[in-house]
Tab-separated table of C-alpha atoms in Angstrom:
chain	number	residue	atom	x	y	z
A	1025	MET	CA	95.388	-40.789	-13.595
A	1026	ASP	CA	93.603	-39.810	-16.087
A	1027	LEU	CA	89.388	-40.661	-14.709
A	1028	THR	CA	88.156	-39.531	-17.686
A	1029	LYS	CA	88.792	-42.802	-19.237
A	1030	VAL	CA	87.695	-44.511	-15.686
A	1031	GLN	CA	84.543	-47.316	-15.647
A	1032	ALA	CA	83.588	-48.446	-12.527
A	1033	ARG	CA	80.378	-49.630	-10.974
A	1034	ILE	CA	79.035	-47.221	-9.088
A	1035	GLY	CA	77.170	-47.896	-4.942
A	1036	LEU	CA	75.356	-45.296	-2.992
A	1037	VAL	CA	74.947	-46.116	0.631
A	1038	LEU	CA	72.914	-44.372	2.561
A	1039	ASP	CA	72.593	-43.663	6.321
A	1040	GLY	CA	67.870	-43.352	7.051
A	1041	SER	CA	68.601	-43.627	10.513
A	1042	GLY	CA	66.484	-40.867	13.125
A	1043	SER	CA	68.639	-38.540	12.636
A	1044	MET	CA	68.813	-37.778	8.730
A	1045	ARG	CA	65.137	-38.049	9.383
A	1046	LYS	CA	64.843	-34.167	8.440
A	1047	LEU	CA	67.888	-34.535	5.831
A	1048	TYR	CA	65.509	-36.826	3.543
A	1049	LYS	CA	62.587	-35.084	4.183
A	1050	GLY	CA	63.918	-31.305	3.572
A	1051	GLY	CA	65.421	-32.839	0.364
A	1052	VAL	CA	69.035	-32.741	1.509
A	1053	VAL	CA	69.427	-36.645	0.006
A	1054	GLN	CA	67.454	-36.003	-2.984
A	1055	LYS	CA	70.345	-33.567	-4.097
A	1056	VAL	CA	72.806	-35.849	-2.809
A	1057	ILE	CA	71.197	-38.977	-4.665
A	1058	GLU	CA	71.075	-36.197	-7.915
A	1059	ARG	CA	75.046	-35.625	-6.948
A	1060	ILE	CA	75.815	-39.041	-7.335
A	1061	LEU	CA	74.144	-40.714	-10.126
A	1062	ALA	CA	75.580	-37.132	-12.214
A	1063	VAL	CA	79.003	-39.400	-11.499
A	1064	ALA	CA	77.461	-42.747	-12.137
A	1065	ILE	CA	76.246	-41.907	-16.127
A	1066	HIS	CA	80.140	-40.355	-16.239
A	1067	PHE	CA	82.002	-43.378	-15.025
A	1068	ASP	CA	79.085	-46.297	-14.886
A	1069	ASP	CA	78.663	-49.143	-17.602
A	1070	ASP	CA	75.171	-48.516	-17.727
A	1071	GLY	CA	74.485	-44.598	-16.208
A	1072	SER	CA	72.654	-46.304	-13.110
A	1073	LEU	CA	73.659	-45.747	-9.445
A	1074	ASP	CA	72.566	-48.836	-7.146
A	1075	CYS	CA	70.887	-47.626	-3.886
A	1076	TRP	CA	71.488	-49.104	-0.772
A	1077	ILE	CA	69.627	-47.609	2.767
A	1078	TYR	CA	70.216	-48.497	6.107
A	1079	ASP	CA	69.137	-48.530	9.605
A	1080	THR	CA	69.051	-51.067	11.685
A	1081	LYS	CA	68.144	-53.501	8.835
A	1082	PHE	CA	69.103	-52.556	5.166
A	1083	SER	CA	66.159	-52.553	2.193
A	1084	ARG	CA	68.048	-52.587	-1.684
A	1085	LEU	CA	66.209	-49.733	-3.907
A	1086	PRO	CA	65.435	-49.729	-6.831
A	1087	ALA	CA	68.522	-48.418	-8.875
A	1088	ALA	CA	68.397	-44.339	-9.606
A	1089	THR	CA	68.784	-43.356	-12.733
A	1090	GLU	CA	67.941	-40.503	-15.322
A	1091	LYS	CA	64.270	-41.721	-15.942
A	1092	ASN	CA	63.657	-42.339	-12.598
A	1093	ILE	CA	65.364	-40.010	-10.144
A	1094	GLU	CA	62.875	-36.955	-9.870
A	1095	GLY	CA	61.063	-37.503	-6.756
A	1096	TYR	CA	63.313	-40.485	-5.479
A	1097	VAL	CA	63.177	-40.675	-2.356
A	1098	GLU	CA	59.905	-38.743	-2.368
A	1099	LYS	CA	58.194	-42.310	-3.841
A	1100	TYR	CA	61.040	-45.140	-2.674
A	1101	ILE	CA	61.948	-43.936	0.499
A	1102	LEU	CA	59.927	-41.839	1.891
A	1103	ASN	CA	56.455	-42.927	1.275
A	1104	ASN	CA	57.541	-47.366	0.230
A	1105	GLU	CA	55.951	-48.856	3.925
A	1106	LYS	CA	58.226	-51.935	2.974
A	1107	ILE	CA	61.622	-50.455	4.335
A	1108	SER	CA	63.154	-49.918	7.306
A	1109	LYS	CA	63.839	-46.530	7.965
A	1110	PHE	CA	64.665	-43.668	11.097
A	1111	GLY	CA	65.894	-46.303	13.418
A	1112	ARG	CA	69.570	-46.463	15.383
A	1113	ASN	CA	72.796	-47.340	12.672
A	1114	ASP	CA	74.029	-50.848	11.527
A	1115	GLU	CA	76.677	-50.807	8.867
A	1116	PRO	CA	78.235	-53.527	9.029
A	1117	PRO	CA	74.556	-55.438	7.235
A	1118	VAL	CA	74.692	-53.068	4.502
A	1119	MET	CA	77.847	-53.366	3.902
A	1120	ARG	CA	78.067	-56.919	3.578
A	1121	ASP	CA	74.798	-56.449	0.969
A	1122	VAL	CA	76.767	-53.841	-0.857
A	1123	ILE	CA	79.884	-57.288	-0.914
A	1124	LYS	CA	77.987	-59.325	-1.868
A	1125	LYS	CA	76.056	-57.732	-4.320
A	1126	PHE	CA	79.635	-56.532	-6.568
A	1127	THR	CA	81.342	-59.701	-6.395
A	1128	VAL	CA	78.417	-62.701	-6.004
A	1129	GLU	CA	75.352	-61.896	-8.031
A	1130	ASP	CA	77.217	-59.291	-10.401
A	1131	THR	CA	80.323	-60.423	-10.740
A	1132	SER	CA	82.538	-58.465	-13.751
A	1133	ASN	CA	85.662	-57.523	-14.947
A	1134	LEU	CA	85.023	-53.524	-13.459
A	1135	PRO	CA	85.882	-51.838	-10.275
A	1136	ALA	CA	82.858	-50.983	-7.193
A	1137	TYR	CA	83.333	-47.638	-5.854
A	1138	VAL	CA	80.758	-46.780	-2.992
A	1139	VAL	CA	79.876	-43.411	-1.752
A	1140	PHE	CA	79.110	-44.259	2.038
A	1141	ILE	CA	76.839	-41.252	2.898
A	1142	ASN	CA	76.399	-41.347	7.673
A	1143	ASP	CA	75.344	-38.011	9.760
A	1144	GLY	CA	78.165	-39.934	12.348
A	1145	GLY	CA	76.807	-42.335	14.476
A	1146	VAL	CA	77.535	-45.426	14.531
A	1147	LYS	CA	77.501	-48.678	15.437
A	1148	ARG	CA	80.425	-48.980	18.049
A	1149	GLY	CA	81.883	-52.140	20.171
A	1150	SER	CA	83.761	-55.236	19.887
A	1151	GLY	CA	81.679	-56.868	17.489
A	1152	ASP	CA	80.552	-56.308	14.035
A	1153	THR	CA	82.225	-53.046	12.971
A	1154	ILE	CA	82.807	-50.952	10.121
A	1155	ASP	CA	86.546	-51.614	10.761
A	1156	LYS	CA	86.291	-55.128	10.206
A	1157	VAL	CA	83.903	-55.442	7.543
A	1158	VAL	CA	86.811	-52.813	4.928
A	1159	ILE	CA	89.392	-55.115	6.534
A	1160	HIS	CA	87.493	-58.541	4.797
A	1161	SER	CA	86.701	-56.277	1.833
A	1162	SER	CA	90.428	-54.921	1.354
A	1163	SER	CA	91.237	-57.377	-1.038
A	1164	LYS	CA	88.078	-57.468	-3.669
A	1165	PRO	CA	87.836	-55.175	-6.364
A	1166	ILE	CA	85.954	-52.970	-4.103
A	1167	PHE	CA	86.338	-48.500	-3.162
A	1168	TRP	CA	84.219	-47.461	0.219
A	1169	GLN	CA	84.386	-43.478	0.051
A	1170	PHE	CA	82.507	-42.529	3.273
A	1171	VAL	CA	80.674	-38.975	3.145
A	1172	GLY	CA	79.983	-37.417	7.048
A	1173	ILE	CA	77.770	-34.930	6.311
A	1174	GLY	CA	76.766	-32.154	9.015
A	1175	GLU	CA	78.874	-31.385	12.174
A	1176	SER	CA	79.325	-34.844	14.070
A	1177	GLU	CA	82.768	-36.389	15.338
A	1178	PHE	CA	83.203	-38.883	12.817
A	1179	GLY	CA	85.398	-40.305	15.170
A	1180	VAL	CA	85.046	-44.166	13.737
A	1181	LEU	CA	84.970	-42.720	10.140
A	1182	ARG	CA	88.106	-41.047	10.389
A	1183	LYS	CA	90.388	-43.660	11.234
A	1184	LEU	CA	89.442	-45.415	8.833
A	1185	ASP	CA	92.522	-44.721	6.935
A	1186	THR	CA	95.047	-46.242	9.745
A	1187	ILE	CA	93.219	-49.124	9.413
A	1188	ALA	CA	96.045	-52.989	10.158
A	1189	GLY	CA	95.529	-55.636	8.401
A	1190	ARG	CA	94.267	-54.655	5.327
A	1191	VAL	CA	95.741	-55.485	1.886
A	1192	VAL	CA	95.465	-52.802	0.289
A	1193	ASP	CA	93.808	-49.416	1.158
A	1194	ASN	CA	89.902	-49.719	0.568
A	1195	ALA	CA	88.647	-46.292	2.163
A	1196	ASN	CA	88.139	-42.741	1.922
A	1197	PHE	CA	86.648	-40.070	4.419
A	1198	PHE	CA	85.757	-36.480	3.446
A	1199	ASN	CA	82.881	-34.903	5.789
A	1200	LEU	CA	81.000	-32.371	4.560
A	1201	ASN	CA	78.635	-29.692	6.376
A	1202	ASP	CA	76.934	-28.218	3.747
A	1203	ILE	CA	76.979	-30.949	1.311
A	1204	GLU	CA	74.267	-28.363	-0.421
A	1205	SER	CA	76.552	-25.507	-0.337
A	1206	ILE	CA	80.101	-27.171	-2.228
A	1207	SER	CA	80.397	-26.609	-6.111
A	1208	ASP	CA	79.957	-29.365	-8.067
A	1209	THR	CA	84.221	-28.867	-9.026
A	1210	ASP	CA	84.462	-29.232	-5.013
A	1211	LEU	CA	82.564	-32.560	-4.631
A	1212	TYR	CA	83.986	-34.458	-7.290
A	1213	GLU	CA	87.535	-33.753	-6.570
A	1214	ARG	CA	87.133	-34.675	-3.264
A	1215	LEU	CA	85.127	-37.808	-3.877
A	1216	PHE	CA	87.910	-39.080	-6.320
A	1217	ASP	CA	90.794	-37.606	-3.954
A	1218	GLU	CA	92.185	-41.555	-2.910
A	1219	PHE	CA	90.198	-43.693	-5.532
A	1220	PRO	CA	92.399	-43.255	-8.513
A	1221	ASN	CA	95.630	-44.517	-5.461
A	1222	TRP	CA	94.034	-47.881	-5.175
A	1223	LEU	CA	92.760	-48.109	-8.508
A	1224	LYS	CA	96.113	-47.935	-9.551
A	1225	ILE	CA	97.987	-49.794	-6.002
A	1226	ALA	CA	94.811	-53.285	-6.477
A	1227	LYS	CA	95.787	-53.576	-10.045
A	1228	VAL	CA	99.683	-54.439	-8.394
A	1229	ALA	CA	98.083	-57.082	-5.964
A	1230	ASN	CA	95.851	-58.423	-8.615
A	1231	ILE	CA	92.478	-56.897	-6.672
A	1232	ILE	CA	91.496	-55.629	-10.540
A	1233	GLN	CA	92.906	-56.391	-13.795
């Protein structure tokens, strides 16, 4: 599929748990947002990047744009006392808010492509889990691209492709030990490894137009 002709709304969910603190303060997360914004400018209908951050709670951040990207992390995250950050992980609430944003509040004929940054610590247990939200959203026009940063095992995220009970396969995962060292071309290829196939099967399943 020729992705140069694809339009999609682009979202970015940032792991804001305590184990990510060094990556925020060291400038790594700023670079991640800048690189994902470059994708959004190419694909998104308005050239902006809808952003969320979460730990045990979640917050919607200002959309990242070319105008406000410089110092984005410093201004909207590190120096923002209104958001919860650097606690434990709880992914399902922020995932449900992403779904709400793209399917209830801001409906569109365009699909949503959501990059979800995580360093390996995810909520576990038999209650509300990532798996359940991914299954729930499999009938909706949202594709989840999980990106693991660091050297954790990422057991839960690695199993996304084998989750049963979904209408279509709506999630993918890859791990980057050092997101700063990967080239733009390689990052682009990994980000869009499964998205083109999802576009095809989601269209056949009448999930997208």
